[in-house]
PDB file of N, CA and C in Angstrom:
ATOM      1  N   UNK A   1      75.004  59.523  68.354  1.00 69.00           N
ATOM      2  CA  UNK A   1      74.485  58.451  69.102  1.00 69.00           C
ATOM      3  C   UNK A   1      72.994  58.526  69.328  1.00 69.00           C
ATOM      4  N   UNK A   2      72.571  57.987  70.459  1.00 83.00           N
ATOM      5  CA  UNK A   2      71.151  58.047  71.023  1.00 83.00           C
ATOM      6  C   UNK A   2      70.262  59.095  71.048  1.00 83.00           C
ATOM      7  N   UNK A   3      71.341  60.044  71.758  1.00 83.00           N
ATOM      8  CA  UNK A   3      70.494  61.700  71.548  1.00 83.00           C
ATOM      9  C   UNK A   3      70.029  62.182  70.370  1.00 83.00           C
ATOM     10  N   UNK A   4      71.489  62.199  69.531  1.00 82.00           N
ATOM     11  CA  UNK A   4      71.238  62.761  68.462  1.00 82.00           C
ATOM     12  C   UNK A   4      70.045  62.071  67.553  1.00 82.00           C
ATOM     13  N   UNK A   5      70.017  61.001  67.895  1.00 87.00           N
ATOM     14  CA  UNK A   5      69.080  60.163  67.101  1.00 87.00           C
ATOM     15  C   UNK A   5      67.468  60.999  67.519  1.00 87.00           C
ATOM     16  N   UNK A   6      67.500  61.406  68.401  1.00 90.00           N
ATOM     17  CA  UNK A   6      65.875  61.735  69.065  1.00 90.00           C
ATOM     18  C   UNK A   6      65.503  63.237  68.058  1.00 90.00           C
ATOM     19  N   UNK A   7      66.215  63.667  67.166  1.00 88.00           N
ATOM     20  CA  UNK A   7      66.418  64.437  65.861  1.00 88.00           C
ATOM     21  C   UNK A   7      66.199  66.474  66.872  1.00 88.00           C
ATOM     22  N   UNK A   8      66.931  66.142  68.503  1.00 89.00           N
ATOM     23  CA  UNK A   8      67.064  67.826  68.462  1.00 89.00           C
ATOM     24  C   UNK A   8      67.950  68.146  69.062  1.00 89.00           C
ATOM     25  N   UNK A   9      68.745  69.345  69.153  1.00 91.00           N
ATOM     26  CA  UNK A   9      70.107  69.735  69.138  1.00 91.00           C
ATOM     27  C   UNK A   9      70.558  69.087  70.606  1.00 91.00           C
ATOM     28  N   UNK A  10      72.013  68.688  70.193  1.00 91.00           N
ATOM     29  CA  UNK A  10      72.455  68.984  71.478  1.00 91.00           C
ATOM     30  C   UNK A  10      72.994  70.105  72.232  1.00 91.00           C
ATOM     31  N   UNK A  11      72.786  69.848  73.605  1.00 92.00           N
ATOM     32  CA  UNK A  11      73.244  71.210  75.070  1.00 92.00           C
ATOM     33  C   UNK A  11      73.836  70.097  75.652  1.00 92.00           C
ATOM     34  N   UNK A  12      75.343  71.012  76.198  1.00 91.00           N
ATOM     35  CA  UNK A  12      76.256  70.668  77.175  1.00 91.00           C
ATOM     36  C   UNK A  12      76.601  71.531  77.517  1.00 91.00           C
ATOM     37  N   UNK A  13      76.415  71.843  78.713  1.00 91.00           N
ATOM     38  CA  UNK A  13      76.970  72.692  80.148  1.00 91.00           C
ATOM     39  C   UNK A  13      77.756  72.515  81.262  1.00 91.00           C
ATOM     40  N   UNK A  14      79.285  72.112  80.762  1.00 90.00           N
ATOM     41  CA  UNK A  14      80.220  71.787  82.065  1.00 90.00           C
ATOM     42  C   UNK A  14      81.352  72.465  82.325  1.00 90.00           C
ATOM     43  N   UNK A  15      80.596  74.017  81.984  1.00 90.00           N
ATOM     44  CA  UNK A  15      81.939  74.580  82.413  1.00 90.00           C
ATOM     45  C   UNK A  15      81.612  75.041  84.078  1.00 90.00           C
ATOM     46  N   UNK A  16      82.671  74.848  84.613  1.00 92.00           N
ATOM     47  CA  UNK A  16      82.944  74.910  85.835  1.00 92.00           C
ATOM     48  C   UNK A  16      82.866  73.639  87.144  1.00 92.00           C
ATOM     49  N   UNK A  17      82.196  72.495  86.466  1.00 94.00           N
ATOM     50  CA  UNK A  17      81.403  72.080  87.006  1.00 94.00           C
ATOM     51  C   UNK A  17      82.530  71.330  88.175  1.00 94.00           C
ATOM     52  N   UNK A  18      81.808  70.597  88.808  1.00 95.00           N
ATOM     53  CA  UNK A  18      82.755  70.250  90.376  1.00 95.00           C
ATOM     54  C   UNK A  18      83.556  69.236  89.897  1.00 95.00           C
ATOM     55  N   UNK A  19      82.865  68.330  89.157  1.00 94.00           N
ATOM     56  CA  UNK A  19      83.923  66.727  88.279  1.00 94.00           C
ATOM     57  C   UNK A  19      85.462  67.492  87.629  1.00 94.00           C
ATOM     58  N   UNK A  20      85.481  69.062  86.849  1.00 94.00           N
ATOM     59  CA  UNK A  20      86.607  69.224  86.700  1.00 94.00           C
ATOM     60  C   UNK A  20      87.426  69.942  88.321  1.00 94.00           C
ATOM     61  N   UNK A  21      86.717  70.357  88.678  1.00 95.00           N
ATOM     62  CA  UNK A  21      87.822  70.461  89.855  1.00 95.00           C
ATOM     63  C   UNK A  21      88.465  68.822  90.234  1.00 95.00           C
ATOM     64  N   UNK A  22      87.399  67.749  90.496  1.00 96.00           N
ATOM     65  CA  UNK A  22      88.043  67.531  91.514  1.00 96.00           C
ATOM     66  C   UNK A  22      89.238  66.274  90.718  1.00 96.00           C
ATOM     67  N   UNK A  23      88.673  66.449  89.253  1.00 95.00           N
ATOM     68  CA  UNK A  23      89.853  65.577  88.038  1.00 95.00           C
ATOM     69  C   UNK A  23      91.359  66.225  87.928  1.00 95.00           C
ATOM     70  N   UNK A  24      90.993  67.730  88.248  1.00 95.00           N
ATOM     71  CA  UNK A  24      92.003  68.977  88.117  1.00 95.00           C
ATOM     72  C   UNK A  24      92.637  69.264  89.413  1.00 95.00           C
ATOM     73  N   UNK A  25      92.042  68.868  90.711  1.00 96.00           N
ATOM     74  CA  UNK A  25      92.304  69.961  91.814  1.00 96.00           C
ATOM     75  C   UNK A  25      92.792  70.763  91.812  1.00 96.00           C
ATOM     76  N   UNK A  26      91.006  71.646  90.924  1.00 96.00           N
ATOM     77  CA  UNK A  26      90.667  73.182  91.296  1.00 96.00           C
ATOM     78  C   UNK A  26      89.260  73.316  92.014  1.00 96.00           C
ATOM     79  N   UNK A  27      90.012  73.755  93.424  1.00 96.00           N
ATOM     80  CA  UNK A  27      89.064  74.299  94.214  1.00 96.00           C
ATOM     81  C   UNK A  27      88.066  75.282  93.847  1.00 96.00           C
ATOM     82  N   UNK A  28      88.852  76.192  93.303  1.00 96.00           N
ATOM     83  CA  UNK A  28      87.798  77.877  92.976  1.00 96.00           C
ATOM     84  C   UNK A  28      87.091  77.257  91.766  1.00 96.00           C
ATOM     85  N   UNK A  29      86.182  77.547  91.428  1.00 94.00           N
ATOM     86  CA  UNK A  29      85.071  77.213  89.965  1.00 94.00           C
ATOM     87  C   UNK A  29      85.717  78.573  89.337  1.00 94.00           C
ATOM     88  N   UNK A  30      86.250  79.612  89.677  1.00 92.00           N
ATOM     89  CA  UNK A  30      86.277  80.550  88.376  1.00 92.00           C
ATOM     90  C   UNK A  30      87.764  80.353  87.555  1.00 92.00           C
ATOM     91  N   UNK A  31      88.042  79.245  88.362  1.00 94.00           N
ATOM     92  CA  UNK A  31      89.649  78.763  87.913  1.00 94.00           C
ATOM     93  C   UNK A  31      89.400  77.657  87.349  1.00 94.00           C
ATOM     94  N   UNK A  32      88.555  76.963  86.751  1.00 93.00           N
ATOM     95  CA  UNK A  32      88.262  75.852  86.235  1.00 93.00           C
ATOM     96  C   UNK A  32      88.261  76.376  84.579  1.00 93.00           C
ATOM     97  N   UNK A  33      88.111  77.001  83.713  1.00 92.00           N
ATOM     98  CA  UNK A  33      87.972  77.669  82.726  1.00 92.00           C
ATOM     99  C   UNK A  33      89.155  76.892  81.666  1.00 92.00           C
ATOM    100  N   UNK A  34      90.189  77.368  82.234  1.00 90.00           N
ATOM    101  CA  UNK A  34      91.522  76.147  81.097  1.00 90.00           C
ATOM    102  C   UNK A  34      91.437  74.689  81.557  1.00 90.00           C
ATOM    103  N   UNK A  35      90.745  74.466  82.513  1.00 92.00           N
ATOM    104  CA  UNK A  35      90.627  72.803  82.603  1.00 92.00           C
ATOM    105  C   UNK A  35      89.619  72.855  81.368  1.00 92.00           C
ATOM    106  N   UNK A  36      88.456  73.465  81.679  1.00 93.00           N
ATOM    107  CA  UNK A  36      87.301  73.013  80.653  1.00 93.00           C
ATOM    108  C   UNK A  36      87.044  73.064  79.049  1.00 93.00           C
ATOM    109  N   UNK A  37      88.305  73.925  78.956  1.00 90.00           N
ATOM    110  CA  UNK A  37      88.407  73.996  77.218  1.00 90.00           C
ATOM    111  C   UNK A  37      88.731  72.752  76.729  1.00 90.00           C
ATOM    112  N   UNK A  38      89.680  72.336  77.224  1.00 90.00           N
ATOM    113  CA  UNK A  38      89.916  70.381  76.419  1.00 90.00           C
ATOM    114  C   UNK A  38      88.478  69.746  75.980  1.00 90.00           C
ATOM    115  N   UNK A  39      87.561  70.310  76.822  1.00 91.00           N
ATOM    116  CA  UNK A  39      85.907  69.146  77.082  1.00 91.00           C
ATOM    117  C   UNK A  39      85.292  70.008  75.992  1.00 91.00           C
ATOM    118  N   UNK A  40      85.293  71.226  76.391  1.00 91.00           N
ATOM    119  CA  UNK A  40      84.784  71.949  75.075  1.00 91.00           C
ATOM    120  C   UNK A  40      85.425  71.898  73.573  1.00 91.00           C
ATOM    121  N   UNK A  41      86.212  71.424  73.431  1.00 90.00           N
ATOM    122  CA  UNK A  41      87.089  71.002  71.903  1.00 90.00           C
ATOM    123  C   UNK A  41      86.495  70.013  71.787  1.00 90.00           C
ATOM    124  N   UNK A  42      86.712  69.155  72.372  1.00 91.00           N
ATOM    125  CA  UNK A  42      86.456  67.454  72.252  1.00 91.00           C
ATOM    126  C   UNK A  42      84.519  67.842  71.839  1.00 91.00           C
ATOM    127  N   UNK A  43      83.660  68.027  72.291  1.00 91.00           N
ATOM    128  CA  UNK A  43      82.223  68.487  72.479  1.00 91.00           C
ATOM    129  C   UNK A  43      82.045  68.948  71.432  1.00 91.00           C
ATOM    130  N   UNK A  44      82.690  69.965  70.678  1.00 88.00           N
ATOM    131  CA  UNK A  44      82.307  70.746  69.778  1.00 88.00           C
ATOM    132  C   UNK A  44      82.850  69.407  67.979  1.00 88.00           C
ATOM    133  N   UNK A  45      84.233  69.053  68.594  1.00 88.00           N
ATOM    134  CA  UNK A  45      84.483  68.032  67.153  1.00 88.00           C
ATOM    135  C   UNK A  45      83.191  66.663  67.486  1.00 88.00           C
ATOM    136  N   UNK A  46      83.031  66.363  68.435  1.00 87.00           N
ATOM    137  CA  UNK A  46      81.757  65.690  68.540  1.00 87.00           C
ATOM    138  C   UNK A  46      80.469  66.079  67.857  1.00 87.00           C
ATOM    139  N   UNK A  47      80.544  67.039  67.614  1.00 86.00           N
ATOM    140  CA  UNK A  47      79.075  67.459  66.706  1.00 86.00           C
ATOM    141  C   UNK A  47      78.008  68.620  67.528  1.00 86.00           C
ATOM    142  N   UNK A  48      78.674  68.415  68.862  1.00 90.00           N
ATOM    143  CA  UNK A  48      77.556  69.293  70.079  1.00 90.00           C
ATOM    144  C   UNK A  48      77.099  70.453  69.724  1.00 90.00           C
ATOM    145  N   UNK A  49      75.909  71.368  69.399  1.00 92.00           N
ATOM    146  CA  UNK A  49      74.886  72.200  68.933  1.00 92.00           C
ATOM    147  C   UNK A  49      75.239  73.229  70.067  1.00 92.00           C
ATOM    148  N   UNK A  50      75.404  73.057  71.189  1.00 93.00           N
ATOM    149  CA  UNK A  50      75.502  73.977  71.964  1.00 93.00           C
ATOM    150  C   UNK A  50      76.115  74.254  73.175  1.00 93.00           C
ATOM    151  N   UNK A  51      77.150  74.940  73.604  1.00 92.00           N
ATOM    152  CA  UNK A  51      77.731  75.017  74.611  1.00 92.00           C
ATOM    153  C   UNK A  51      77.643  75.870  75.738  1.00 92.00           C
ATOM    154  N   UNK A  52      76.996  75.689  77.028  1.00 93.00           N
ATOM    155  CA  UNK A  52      76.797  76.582  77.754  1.00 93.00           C
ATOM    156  C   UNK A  52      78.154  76.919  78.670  1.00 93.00           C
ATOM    157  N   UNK A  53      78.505  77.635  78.465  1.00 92.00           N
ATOM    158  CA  UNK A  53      80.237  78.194  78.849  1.00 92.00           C
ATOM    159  C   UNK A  53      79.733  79.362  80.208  1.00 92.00           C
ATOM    160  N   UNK A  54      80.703  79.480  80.886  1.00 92.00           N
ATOM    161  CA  UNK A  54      81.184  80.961  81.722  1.00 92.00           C
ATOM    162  C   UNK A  54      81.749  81.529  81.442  1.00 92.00           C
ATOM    163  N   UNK A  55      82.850  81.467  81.107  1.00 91.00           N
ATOM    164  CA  UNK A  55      83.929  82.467  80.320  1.00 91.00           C
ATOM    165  C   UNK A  55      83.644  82.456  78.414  1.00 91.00           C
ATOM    166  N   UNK A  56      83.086  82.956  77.954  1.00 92.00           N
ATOM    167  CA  UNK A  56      82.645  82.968  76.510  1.00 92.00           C
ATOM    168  C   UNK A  56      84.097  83.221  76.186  1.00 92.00           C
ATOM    169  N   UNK A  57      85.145  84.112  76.208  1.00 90.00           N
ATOM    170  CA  UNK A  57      86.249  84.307  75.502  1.00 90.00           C
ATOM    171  C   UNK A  57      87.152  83.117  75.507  1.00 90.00           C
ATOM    172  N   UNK A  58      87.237  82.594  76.611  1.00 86.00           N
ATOM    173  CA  UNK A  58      88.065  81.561  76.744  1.00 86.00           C
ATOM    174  C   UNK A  58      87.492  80.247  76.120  1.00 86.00           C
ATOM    175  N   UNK A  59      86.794  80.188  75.932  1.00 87.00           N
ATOM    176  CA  UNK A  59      85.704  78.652  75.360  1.00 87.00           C
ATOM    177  C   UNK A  59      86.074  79.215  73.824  1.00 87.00           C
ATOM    178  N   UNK A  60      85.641  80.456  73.130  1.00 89.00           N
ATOM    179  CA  UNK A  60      85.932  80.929  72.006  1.00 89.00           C
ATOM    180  C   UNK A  60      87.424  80.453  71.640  1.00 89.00           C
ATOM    181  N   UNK A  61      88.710  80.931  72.339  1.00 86.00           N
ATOM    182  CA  UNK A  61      89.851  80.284  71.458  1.00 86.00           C
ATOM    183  C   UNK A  61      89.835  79.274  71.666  1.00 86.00           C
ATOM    184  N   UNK A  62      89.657  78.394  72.547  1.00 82.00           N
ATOM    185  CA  UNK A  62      89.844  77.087  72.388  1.00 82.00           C
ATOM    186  C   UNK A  62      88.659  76.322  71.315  1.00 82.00           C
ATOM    187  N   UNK A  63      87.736  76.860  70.869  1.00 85.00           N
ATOM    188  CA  UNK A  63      87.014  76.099  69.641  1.00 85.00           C
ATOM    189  C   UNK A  63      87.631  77.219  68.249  1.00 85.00           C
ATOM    190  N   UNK A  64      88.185  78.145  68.458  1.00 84.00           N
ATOM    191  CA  UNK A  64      89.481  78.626  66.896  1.00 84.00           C
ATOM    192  C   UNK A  64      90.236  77.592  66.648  1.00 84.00           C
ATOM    193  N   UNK A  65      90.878  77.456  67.992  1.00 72.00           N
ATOM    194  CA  UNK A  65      92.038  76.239  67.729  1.00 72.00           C
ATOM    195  C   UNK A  65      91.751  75.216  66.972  1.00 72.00           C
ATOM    196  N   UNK A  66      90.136  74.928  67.238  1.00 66.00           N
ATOM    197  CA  UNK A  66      90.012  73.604  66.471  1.00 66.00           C
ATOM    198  C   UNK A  66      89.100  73.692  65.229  1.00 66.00           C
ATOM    199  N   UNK A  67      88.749  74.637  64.861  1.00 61.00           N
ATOM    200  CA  UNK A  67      87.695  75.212  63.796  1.00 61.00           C
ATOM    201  C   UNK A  67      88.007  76.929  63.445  1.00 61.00           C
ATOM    202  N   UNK A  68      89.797  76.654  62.923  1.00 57.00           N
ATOM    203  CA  UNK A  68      89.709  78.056  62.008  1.00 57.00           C
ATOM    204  C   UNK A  68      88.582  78.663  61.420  1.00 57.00           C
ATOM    205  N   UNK A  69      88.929  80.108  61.446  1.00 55.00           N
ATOM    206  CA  UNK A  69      87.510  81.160  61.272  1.00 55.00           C
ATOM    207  C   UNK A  69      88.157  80.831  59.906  1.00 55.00           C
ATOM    208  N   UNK A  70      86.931  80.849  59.203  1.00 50.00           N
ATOM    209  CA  UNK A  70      86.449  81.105  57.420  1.00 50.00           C
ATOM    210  C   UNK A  70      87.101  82.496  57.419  1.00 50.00           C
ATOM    211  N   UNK A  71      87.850  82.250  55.954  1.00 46.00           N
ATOM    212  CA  UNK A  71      89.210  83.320  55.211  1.00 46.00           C
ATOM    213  C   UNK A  71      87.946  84.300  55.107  1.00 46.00           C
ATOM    214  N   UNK A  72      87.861  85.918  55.523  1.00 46.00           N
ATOM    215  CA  UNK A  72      86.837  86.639  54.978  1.00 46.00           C
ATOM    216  C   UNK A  72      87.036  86.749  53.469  1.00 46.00           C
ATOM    217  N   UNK A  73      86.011  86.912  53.088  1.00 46.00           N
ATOM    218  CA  UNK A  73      85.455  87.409  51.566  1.00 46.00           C
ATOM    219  C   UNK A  73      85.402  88.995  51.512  1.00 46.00           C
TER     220      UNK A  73
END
C-alpha cells in the first residue's frame, strides 16, 4: 500500500499491546503472546520487513507455521 510505496521497510510492534488485551480479555501483557501470533502471521504474509516481538520464541513458531524453514542443503 501507501507505506510501502514511500520505498522503506516496514516496522510493526504489537506485541503485547493493550488493543489485544482488551479484544482478548487479557489483563497481564506477558499473557498476551498467543493472542499476538495470529497478527504476527497475518503481518508477516502481508509482506511486513519487521517485527518487533517480546517473546522471540513464540512469534518464531508461529511465522514456521506459515513460512516452512528451507530443506537444508
Amino acid at each position: 500500500g501507501e507505506f510501502r510505496a514511500l520505498g522503506h521497510p516496514l516496522f510493526y510492534g504489537i506485541s503485547r499491546k493493550t488493543f489485544l488485551g482488551k479484544i482478548h480479555g487479557i489483563s497481564n501483557p506477558a499473557e498476551r503472546d498467543a493472542a499476538a501470533a495470529p497478527y504476527h502471521r497475518m503481518l508477516a504474509e502481508q509482506g511486513v520487513d519487521v517485527l518487533r516481538v517480546h517473546n522471540v520464541a513464540a512469534c518464531f513458531e508461529a511465522l514456521r507455521e506459515t513460512r516452512p524453514a528451507e530443506s537444508e542443503s
